[in-house]
Tab-separated table of C-alpha atoms in Angstrom:
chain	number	residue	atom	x	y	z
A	1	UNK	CA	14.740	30.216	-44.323
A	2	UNK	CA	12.829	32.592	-42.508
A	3	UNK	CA	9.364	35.002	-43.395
A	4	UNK	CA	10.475	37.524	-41.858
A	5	UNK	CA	10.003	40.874	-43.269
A	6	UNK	CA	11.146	44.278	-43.418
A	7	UNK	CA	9.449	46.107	-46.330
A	8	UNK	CA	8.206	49.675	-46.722
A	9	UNK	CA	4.655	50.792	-47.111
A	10	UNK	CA	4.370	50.712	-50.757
A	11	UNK	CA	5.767	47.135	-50.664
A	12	UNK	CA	3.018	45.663	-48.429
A	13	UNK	CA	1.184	42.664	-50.133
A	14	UNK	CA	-2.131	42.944	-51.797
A	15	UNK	CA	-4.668	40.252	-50.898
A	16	UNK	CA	-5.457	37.220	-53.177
A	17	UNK	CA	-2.505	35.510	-52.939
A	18	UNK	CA	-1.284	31.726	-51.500
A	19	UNK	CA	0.478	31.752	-48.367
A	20	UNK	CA	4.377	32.361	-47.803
A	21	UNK	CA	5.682	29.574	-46.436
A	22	UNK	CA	8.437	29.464	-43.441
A	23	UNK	CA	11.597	27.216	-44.045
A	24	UNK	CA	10.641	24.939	-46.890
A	25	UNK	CA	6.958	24.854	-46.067
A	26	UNK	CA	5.290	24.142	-48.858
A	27	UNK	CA	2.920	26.986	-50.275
A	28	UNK	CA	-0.904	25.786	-50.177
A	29	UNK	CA	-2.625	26.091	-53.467
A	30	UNK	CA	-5.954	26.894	-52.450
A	31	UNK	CA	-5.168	28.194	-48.643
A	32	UNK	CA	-7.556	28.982	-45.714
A	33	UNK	CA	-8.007	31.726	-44.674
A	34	UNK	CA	-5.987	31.420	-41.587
A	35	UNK	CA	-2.863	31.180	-44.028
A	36	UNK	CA	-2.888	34.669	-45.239
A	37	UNK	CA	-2.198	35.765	-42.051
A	38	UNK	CA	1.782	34.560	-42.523
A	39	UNK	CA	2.000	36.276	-45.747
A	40	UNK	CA	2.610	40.334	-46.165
A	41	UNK	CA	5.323	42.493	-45.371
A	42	UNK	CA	6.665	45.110	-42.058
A	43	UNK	CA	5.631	48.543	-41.952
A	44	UNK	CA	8.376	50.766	-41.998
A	45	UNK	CA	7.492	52.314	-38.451
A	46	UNK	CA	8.389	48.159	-37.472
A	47	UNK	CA	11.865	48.948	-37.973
A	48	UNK	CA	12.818	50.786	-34.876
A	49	UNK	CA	13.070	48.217	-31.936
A	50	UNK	CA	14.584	45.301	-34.909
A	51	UNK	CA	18.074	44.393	-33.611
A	52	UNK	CA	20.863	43.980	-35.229
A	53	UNK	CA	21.946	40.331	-36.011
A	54	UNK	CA	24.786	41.260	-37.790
A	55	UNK	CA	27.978	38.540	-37.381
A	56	UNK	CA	31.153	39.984	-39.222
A	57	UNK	CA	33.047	37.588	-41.278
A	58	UNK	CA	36.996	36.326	-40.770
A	59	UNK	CA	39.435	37.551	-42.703
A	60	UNK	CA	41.955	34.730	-42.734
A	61	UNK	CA	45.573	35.849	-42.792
A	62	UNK	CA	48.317	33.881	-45.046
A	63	UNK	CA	51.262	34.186	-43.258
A	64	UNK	CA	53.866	31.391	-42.522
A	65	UNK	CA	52.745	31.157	-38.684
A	66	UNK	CA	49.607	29.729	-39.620
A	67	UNK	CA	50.406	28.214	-42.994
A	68	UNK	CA	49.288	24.393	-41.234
A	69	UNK	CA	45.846	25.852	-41.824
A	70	UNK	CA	46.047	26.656	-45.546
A	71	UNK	CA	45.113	22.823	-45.900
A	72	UNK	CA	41.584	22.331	-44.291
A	73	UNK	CA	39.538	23.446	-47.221
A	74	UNK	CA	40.551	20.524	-48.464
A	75	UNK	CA	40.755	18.193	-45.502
A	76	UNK	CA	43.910	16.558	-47.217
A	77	UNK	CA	45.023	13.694	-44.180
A	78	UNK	CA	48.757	14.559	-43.212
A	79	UNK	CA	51.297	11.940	-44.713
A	80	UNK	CA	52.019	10.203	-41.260
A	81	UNK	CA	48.451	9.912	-39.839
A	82	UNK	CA	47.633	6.803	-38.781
A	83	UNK	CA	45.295	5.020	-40.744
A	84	UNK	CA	41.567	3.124	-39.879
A	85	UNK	CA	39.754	0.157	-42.070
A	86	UNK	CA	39.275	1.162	-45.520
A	87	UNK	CA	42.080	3.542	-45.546
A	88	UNK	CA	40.088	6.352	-43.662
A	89	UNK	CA	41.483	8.414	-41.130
A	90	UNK	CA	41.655	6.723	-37.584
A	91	UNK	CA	40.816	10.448	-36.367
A	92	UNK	CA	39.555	14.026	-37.129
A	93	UNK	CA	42.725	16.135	-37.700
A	94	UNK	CA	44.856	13.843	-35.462
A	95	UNK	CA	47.335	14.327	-37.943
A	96	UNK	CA	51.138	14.249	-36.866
A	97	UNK	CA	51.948	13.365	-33.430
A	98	UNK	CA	53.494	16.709	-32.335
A	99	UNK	CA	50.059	18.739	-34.135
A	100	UNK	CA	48.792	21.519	-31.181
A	101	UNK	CA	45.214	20.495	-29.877
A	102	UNK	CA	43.860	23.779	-30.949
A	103	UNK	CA	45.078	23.211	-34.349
A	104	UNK	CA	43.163	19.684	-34.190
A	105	UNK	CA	39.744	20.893	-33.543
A	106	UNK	CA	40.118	24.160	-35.667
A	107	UNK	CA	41.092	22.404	-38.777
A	108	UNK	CA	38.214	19.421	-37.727
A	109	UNK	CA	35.493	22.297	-37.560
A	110	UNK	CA	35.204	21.471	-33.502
A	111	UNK	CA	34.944	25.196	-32.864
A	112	UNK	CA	33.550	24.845	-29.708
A	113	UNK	CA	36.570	22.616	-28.557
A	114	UNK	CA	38.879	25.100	-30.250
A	115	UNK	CA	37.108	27.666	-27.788
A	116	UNK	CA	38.357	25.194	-24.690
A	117	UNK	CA	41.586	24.957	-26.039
A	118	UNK	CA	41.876	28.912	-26.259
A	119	UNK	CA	40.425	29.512	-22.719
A	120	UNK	CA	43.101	26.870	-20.893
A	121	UNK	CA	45.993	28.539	-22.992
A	122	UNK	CA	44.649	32.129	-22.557
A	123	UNK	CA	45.685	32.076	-18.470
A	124	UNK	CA	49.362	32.890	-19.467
A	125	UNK	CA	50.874	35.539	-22.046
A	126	UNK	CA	52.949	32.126	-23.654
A	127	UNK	CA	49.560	30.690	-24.258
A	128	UNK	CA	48.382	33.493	-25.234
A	129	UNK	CA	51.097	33.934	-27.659
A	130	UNK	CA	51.258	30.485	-28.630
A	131	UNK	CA	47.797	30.448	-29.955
A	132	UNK	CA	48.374	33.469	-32.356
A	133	UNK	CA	51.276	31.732	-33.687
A	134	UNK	CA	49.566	28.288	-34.352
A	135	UNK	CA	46.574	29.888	-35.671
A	136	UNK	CA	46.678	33.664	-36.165
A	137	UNK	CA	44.404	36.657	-34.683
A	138	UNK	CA	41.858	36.211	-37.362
A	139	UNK	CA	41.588	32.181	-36.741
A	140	UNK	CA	41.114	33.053	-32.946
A	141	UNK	CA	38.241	35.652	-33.964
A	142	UNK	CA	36.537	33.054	-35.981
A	143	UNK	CA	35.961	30.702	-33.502
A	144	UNK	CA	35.652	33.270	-30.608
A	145	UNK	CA	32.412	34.805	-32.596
A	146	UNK	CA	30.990	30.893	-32.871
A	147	UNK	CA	31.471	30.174	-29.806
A	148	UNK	CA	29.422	33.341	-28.700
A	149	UNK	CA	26.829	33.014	-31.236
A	150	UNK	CA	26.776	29.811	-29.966
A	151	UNK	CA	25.893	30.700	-26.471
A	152	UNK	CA	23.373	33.071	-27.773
A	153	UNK	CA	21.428	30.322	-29.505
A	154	UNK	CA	20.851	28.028	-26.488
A	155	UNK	CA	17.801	30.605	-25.238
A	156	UNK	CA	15.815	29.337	-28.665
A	157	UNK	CA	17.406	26.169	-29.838
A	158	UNK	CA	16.830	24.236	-26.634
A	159	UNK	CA	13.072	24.938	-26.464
A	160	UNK	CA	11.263	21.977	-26.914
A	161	UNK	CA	8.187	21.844	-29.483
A	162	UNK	CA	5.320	21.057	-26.534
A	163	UNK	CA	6.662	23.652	-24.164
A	164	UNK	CA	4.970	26.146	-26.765
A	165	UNK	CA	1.506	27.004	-26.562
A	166	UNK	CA	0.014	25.789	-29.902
A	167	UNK	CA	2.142	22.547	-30.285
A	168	UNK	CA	1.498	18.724	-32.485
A	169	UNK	CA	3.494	15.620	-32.783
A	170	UNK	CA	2.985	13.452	-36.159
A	171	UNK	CA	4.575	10.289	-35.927
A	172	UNK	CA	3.764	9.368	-39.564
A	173	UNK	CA	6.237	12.213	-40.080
A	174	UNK	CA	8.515	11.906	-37.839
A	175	UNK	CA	7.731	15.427	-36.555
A	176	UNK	CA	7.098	17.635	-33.980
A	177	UNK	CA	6.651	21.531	-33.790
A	178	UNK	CA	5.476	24.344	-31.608
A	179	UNK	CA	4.818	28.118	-31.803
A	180	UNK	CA	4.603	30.377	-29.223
A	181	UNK	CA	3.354	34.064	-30.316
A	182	UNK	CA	5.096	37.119	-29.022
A	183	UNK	CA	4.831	40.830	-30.241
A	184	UNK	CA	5.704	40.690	-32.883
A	185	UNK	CA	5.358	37.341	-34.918
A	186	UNK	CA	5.784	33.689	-33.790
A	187	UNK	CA	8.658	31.659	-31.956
A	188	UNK	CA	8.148	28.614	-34.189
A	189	UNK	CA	10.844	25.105	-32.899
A	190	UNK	CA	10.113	22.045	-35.104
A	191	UNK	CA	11.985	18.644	-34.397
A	192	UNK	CA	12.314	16.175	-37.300
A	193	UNK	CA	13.976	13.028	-38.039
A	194	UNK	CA	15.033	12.249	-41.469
A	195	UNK	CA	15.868	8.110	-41.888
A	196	UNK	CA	18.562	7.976	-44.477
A	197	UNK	CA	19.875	4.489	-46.463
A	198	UNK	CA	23.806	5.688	-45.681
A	199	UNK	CA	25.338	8.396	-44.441
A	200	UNK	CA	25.965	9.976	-48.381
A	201	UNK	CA	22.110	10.404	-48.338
A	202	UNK	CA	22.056	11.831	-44.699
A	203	UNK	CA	24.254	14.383	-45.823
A	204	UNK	CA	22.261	15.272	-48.821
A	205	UNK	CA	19.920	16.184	-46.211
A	206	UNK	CA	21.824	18.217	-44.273
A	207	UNK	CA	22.971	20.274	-47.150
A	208	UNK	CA	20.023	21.736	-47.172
A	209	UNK	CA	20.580	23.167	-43.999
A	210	UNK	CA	24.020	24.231	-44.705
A	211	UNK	CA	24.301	24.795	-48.181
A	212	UNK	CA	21.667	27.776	-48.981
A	213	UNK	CA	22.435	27.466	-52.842
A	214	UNK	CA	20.635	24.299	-52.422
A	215	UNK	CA	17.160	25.941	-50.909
A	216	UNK	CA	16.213	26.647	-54.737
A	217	UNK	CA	13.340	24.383	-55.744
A	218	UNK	CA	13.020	23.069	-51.928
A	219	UNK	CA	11.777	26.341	-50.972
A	220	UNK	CA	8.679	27.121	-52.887
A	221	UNK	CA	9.356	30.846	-52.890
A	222	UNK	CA	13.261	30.824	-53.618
A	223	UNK	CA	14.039	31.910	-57.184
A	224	UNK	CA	17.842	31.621	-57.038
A	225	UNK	CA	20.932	32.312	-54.748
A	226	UNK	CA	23.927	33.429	-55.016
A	227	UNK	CA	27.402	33.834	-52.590
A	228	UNK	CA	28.569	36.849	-52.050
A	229	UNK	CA	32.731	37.277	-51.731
A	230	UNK	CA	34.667	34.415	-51.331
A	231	UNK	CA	33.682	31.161	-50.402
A	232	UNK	CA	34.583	29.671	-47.304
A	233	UNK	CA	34.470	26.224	-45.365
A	234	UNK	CA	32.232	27.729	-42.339
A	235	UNK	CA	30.605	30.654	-43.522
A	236	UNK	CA	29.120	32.728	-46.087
A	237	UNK	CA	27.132	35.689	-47.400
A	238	UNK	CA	24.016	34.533	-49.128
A	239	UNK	CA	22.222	36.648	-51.361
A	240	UNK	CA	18.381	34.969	-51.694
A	241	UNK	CA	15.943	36.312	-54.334
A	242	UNK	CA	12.381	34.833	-53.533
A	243	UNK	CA	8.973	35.799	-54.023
A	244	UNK	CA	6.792	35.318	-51.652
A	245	UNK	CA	3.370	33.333	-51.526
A	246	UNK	CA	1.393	36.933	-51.444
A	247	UNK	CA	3.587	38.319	-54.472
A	248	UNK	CA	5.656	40.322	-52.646
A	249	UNK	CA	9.896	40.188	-53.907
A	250	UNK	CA	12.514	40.254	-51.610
A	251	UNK	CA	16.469	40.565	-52.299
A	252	UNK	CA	17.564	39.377	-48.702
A	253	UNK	CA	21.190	39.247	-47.741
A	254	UNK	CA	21.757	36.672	-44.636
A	255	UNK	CA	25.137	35.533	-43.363
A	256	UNK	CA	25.625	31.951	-42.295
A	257	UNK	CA	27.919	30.453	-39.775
A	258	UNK	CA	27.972	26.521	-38.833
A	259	UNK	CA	30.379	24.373	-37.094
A	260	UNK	CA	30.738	20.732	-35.874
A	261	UNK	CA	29.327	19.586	-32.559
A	262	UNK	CA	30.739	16.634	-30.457
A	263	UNK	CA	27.277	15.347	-29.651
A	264	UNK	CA	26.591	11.847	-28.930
A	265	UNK	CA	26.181	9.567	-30.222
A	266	UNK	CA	27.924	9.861	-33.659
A	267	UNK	CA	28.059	13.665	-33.804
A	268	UNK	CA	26.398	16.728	-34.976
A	269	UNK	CA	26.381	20.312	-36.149
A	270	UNK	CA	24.956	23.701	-35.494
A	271	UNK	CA	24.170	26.334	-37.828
A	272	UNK	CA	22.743	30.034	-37.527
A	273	UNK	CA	21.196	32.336	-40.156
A	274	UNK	CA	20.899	36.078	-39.770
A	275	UNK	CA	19.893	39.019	-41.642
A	276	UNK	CA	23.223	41.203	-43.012
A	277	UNK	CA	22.176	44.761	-42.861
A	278	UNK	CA	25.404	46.707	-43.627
A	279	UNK	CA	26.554	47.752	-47.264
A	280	UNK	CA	30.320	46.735	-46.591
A	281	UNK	CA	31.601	43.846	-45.085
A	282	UNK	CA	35.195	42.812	-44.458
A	283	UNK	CA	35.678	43.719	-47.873
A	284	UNK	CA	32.235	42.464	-49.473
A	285	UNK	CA	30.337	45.245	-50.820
A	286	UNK	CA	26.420	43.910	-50.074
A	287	UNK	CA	24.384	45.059	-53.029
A	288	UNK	CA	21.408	47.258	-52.823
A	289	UNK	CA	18.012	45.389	-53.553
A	290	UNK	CA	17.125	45.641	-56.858
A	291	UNK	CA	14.129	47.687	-58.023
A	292	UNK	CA	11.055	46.604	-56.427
A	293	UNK	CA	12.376	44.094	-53.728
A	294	UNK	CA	12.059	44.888	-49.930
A	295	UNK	CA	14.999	43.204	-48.191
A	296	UNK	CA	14.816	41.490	-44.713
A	297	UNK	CA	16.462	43.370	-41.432
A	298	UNK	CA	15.283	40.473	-38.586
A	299	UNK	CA	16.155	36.833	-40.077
A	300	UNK	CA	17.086	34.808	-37.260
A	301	UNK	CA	17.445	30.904	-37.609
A	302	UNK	CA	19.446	28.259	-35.816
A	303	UNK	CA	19.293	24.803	-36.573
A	304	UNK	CA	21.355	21.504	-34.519
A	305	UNK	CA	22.304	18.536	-36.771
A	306	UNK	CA	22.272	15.050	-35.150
A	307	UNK	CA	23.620	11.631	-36.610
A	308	UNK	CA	21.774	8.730	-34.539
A	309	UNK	CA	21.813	5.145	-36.064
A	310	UNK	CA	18.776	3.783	-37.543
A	311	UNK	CA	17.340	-0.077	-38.091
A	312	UNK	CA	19.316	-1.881	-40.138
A	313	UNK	CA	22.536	-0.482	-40.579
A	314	UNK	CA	20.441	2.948	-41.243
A	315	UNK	CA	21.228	6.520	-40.044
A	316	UNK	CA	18.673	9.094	-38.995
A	317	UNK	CA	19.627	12.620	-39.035
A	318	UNK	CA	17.718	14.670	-36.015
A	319	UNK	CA	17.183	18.240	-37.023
A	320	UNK	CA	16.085	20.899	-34.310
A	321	UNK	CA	15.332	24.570	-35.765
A	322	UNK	CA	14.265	27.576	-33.926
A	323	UNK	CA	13.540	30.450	-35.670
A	324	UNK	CA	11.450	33.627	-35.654
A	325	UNK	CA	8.965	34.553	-37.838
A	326	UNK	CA	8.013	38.147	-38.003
A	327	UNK	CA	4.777	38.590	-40.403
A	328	UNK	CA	4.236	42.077	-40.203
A	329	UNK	CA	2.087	43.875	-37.187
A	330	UNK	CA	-1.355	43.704	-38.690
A	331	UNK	CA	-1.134	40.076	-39.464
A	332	UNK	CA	0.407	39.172	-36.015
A	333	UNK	CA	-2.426	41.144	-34.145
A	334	UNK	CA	-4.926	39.030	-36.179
A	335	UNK	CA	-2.887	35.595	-35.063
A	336	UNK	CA	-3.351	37.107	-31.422
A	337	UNK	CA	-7.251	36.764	-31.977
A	338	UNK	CA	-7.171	33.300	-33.174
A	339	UNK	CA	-7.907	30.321	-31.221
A	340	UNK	CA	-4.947	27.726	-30.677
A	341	UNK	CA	-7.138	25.279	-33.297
A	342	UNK	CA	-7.005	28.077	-35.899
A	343	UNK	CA	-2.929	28.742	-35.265
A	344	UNK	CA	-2.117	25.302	-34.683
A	345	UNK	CA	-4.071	24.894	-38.647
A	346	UNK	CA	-2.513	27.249	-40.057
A	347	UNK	CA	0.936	26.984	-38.987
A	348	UNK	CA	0.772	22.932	-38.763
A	349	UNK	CA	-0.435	23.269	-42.579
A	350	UNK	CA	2.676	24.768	-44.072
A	351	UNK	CA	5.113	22.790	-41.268
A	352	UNK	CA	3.599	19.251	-42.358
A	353	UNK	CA	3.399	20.301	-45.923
A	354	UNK	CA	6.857	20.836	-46.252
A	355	UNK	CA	8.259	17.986	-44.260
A	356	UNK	CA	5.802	15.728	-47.012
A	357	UNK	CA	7.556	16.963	-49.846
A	358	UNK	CA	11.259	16.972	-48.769
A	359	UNK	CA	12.413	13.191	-49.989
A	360	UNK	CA	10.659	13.673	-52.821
A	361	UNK	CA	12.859	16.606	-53.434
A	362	UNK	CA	16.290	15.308	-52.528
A	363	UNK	CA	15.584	12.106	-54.941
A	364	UNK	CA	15.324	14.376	-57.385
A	365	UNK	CA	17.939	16.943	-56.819
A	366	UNK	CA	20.198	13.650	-55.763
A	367	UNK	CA	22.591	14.913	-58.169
A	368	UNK	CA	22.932	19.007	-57.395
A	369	UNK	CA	22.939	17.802	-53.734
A	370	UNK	CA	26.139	15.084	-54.049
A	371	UNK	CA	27.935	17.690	-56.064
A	372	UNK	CA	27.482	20.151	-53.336
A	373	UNK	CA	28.798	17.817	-50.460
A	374	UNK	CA	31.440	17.065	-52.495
A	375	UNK	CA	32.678	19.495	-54.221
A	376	UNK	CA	31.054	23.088	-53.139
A	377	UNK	CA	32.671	25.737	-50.602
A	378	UNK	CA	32.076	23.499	-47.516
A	379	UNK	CA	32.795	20.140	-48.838
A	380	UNK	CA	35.891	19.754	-46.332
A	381	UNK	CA	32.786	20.836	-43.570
A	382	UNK	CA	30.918	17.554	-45.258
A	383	UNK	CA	33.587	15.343	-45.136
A	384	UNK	CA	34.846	16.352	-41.609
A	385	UNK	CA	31.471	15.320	-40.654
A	386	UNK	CA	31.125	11.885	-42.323
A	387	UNK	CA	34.612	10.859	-40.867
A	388	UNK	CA	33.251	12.357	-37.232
A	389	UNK	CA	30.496	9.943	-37.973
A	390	UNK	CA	32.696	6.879	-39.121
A	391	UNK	CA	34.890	7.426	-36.094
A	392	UNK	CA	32.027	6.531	-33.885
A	393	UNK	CA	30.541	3.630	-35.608
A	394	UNK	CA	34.292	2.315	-34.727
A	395	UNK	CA	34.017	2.902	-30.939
């Protein structure tokens, strides 16, 4: 999740409160001073150099020229694909023999791959043609927009923590993280490695990094979420109530995209998080705040998913997040006279606290987390995934 803000005058914290925390970092309960300087909202004159984030969402047609489709929400293996130990599939949407690559990796979630697919077919009008009638124009929007949002994520996502200027590595925690200050907030990239007992448990984990219903309880200041439209296997419209650790409510809207990787060794996934600023949407009306929210204009997030193996027949998922934190223009001007002790204290505070607290929290939401791999919106996501995984332990 992200601290950024975009609130009005009136809505401006009062002092006296605990810190907000960024991304499931845990809210102090008696904080130093440095803290407060993360909490408080935007003034409105803020506003006017924001971009806009905005990512439009697919609407998927229903016709019989892409009917193959209609079954990868719910990754059902085709009736002649070839079978691996334990009756899994030997492959990711291998399917039947005569199934179009592009169809593979769009029904596997390998957007990117998809994109490869579309670019050798796009050099004649056949191919061109061809691709519209395996998938449809909606289908080839989809993964056009992920693999340019994609692109656009590289700038933050492959900044490493100790490039940054205030920077620490805890390898109790298995943790690094960096923050670079800019003018208007933080750049903040933290690295952590989560050991899991199986892959189930790993992706419990990365549920919470997919799955934003899950965020409640995890993130201190969430007080529920809810989708917006219809659900769908690789994105969705998030609407996040949360109050922050300085009081102040927010009603943000974010839309979230996230797609399969083929990273070595055993795979990965990417995911990006953005403020939704419009009031209609491909058909979603977004919802005014309610009375005596703010709502957030400049959420940016993108987080990479890794599978490595662990010890011991173990797993280790590798999470890498960039995202940009946007306090407000008073506090950031005090976090530009700070020394890089007093950042690196009071950014490392709420970083470390949160990573602390997070197996603690998926023991005990064990349950809410399974259900949501298994059965929520992007279960067939989850389970594409685990098989990606399973294929490479074969190898």
């Amino acid at each position: 999740r992200s601290c950024s803000r975009a609130l009005s005058a009136d809505q401006r914290p009062k002092p006296g409160h605990s810190m907000v925390s960024c991304n499931c970092f845990g809210i102090s309960e008696n904080p130093d001073p440095e803290e407060l300087l993360f909490a408080g909202g935007r003034r409105e004159s803020d506003r006017e150099n924001a971009p806009s984030l905005t990512a439009a969402l697919p609407v998927h047609s229903n016709g019989a020229d892409n009917a193959v489709l209609l079954g990868r929400p719910d990754f059902r293996p085709q009736e002649n694909e070839v079978k691996g130990p334990d009756d899994e599939p030997a492959g990711l949407g291998t399917a039947v023999a005569e199934e179009h690559q592009l169809v593979q990796k769009f029904r596997s979630y390998q957007l990117l791959e998809a994109a490869k697919e579309l670019k050798d077919m796009k050099g004649s009008k056949e191919g061109e043609e061809e691709a519209r009638r395996l998938l449809g124009r909606a289908e080839i929007e989809e993964i056009r927009r992920a693999e340019s949002n994609y692109e656009a994520s590289l700038t933050m996502i492959d900044r490493k923590p100790s490039d940054l200027k205030v920077h620490h590595h805890d390898n109790s925690l298995h943790l690094q993280w960096g923050a670079q200050l800019h003018d208007t907030g933080f750049l903040l990239v933290m690295h952590v490695d989560w050991p899991c007992d199986s892959l189930e448990m790993l992706l419990q984990y990365a549920a919470l990094y997919v799955s934003k219903d899950t965020t409640v309880g995890w993130d201190p200041e969430v007080v529920d979420v809810e989708a917006l439209g219809d659900p769908h296997p690789t994105e969705a419209v998030w609407r996040t109530r949360k109050v922050d650790g300085m009081g102040v409510k927010l009603d943000d809207v974010t839309n979230m995209q996230w797609m399969l990787l083929d990273s070595e060794p055993m795979g990965g996934a990417w995911v990006m998080e953005s403020s939704l600023t419009e009031s209609c949407m491909k058909g979603i009306t977004i919802p005014p705040p309610d009375a005596g929210h703010g709502r957030s204009t400049d959420i940016l997030k993108y987080t990479t998913l890794q599978i490595l193996q662990g010890d011991n027949s173990a797993f280790v998922l590798r999470v890498k997040l960039a995202m940009n934190v946007n306090p407000g223009s008073v506090s950031t001007r005090l976090m530009q006279l700070l020394p890089s002790w007093g950042l690196r204290r009071a950014i490392g505070s709420q970083v470390e606290g949160g990573v602390r607290n997070t197996p603690s929290h998926v023991a005990k939401k064990k349950a809410a987390l399974e259900k949501s791999v298994k059965h929520g919106p992007a279960a067939s996501f989850y389970k594409s995934f685990e098989l990606y995984a399973r294929q490479k332990l074969r190898q």
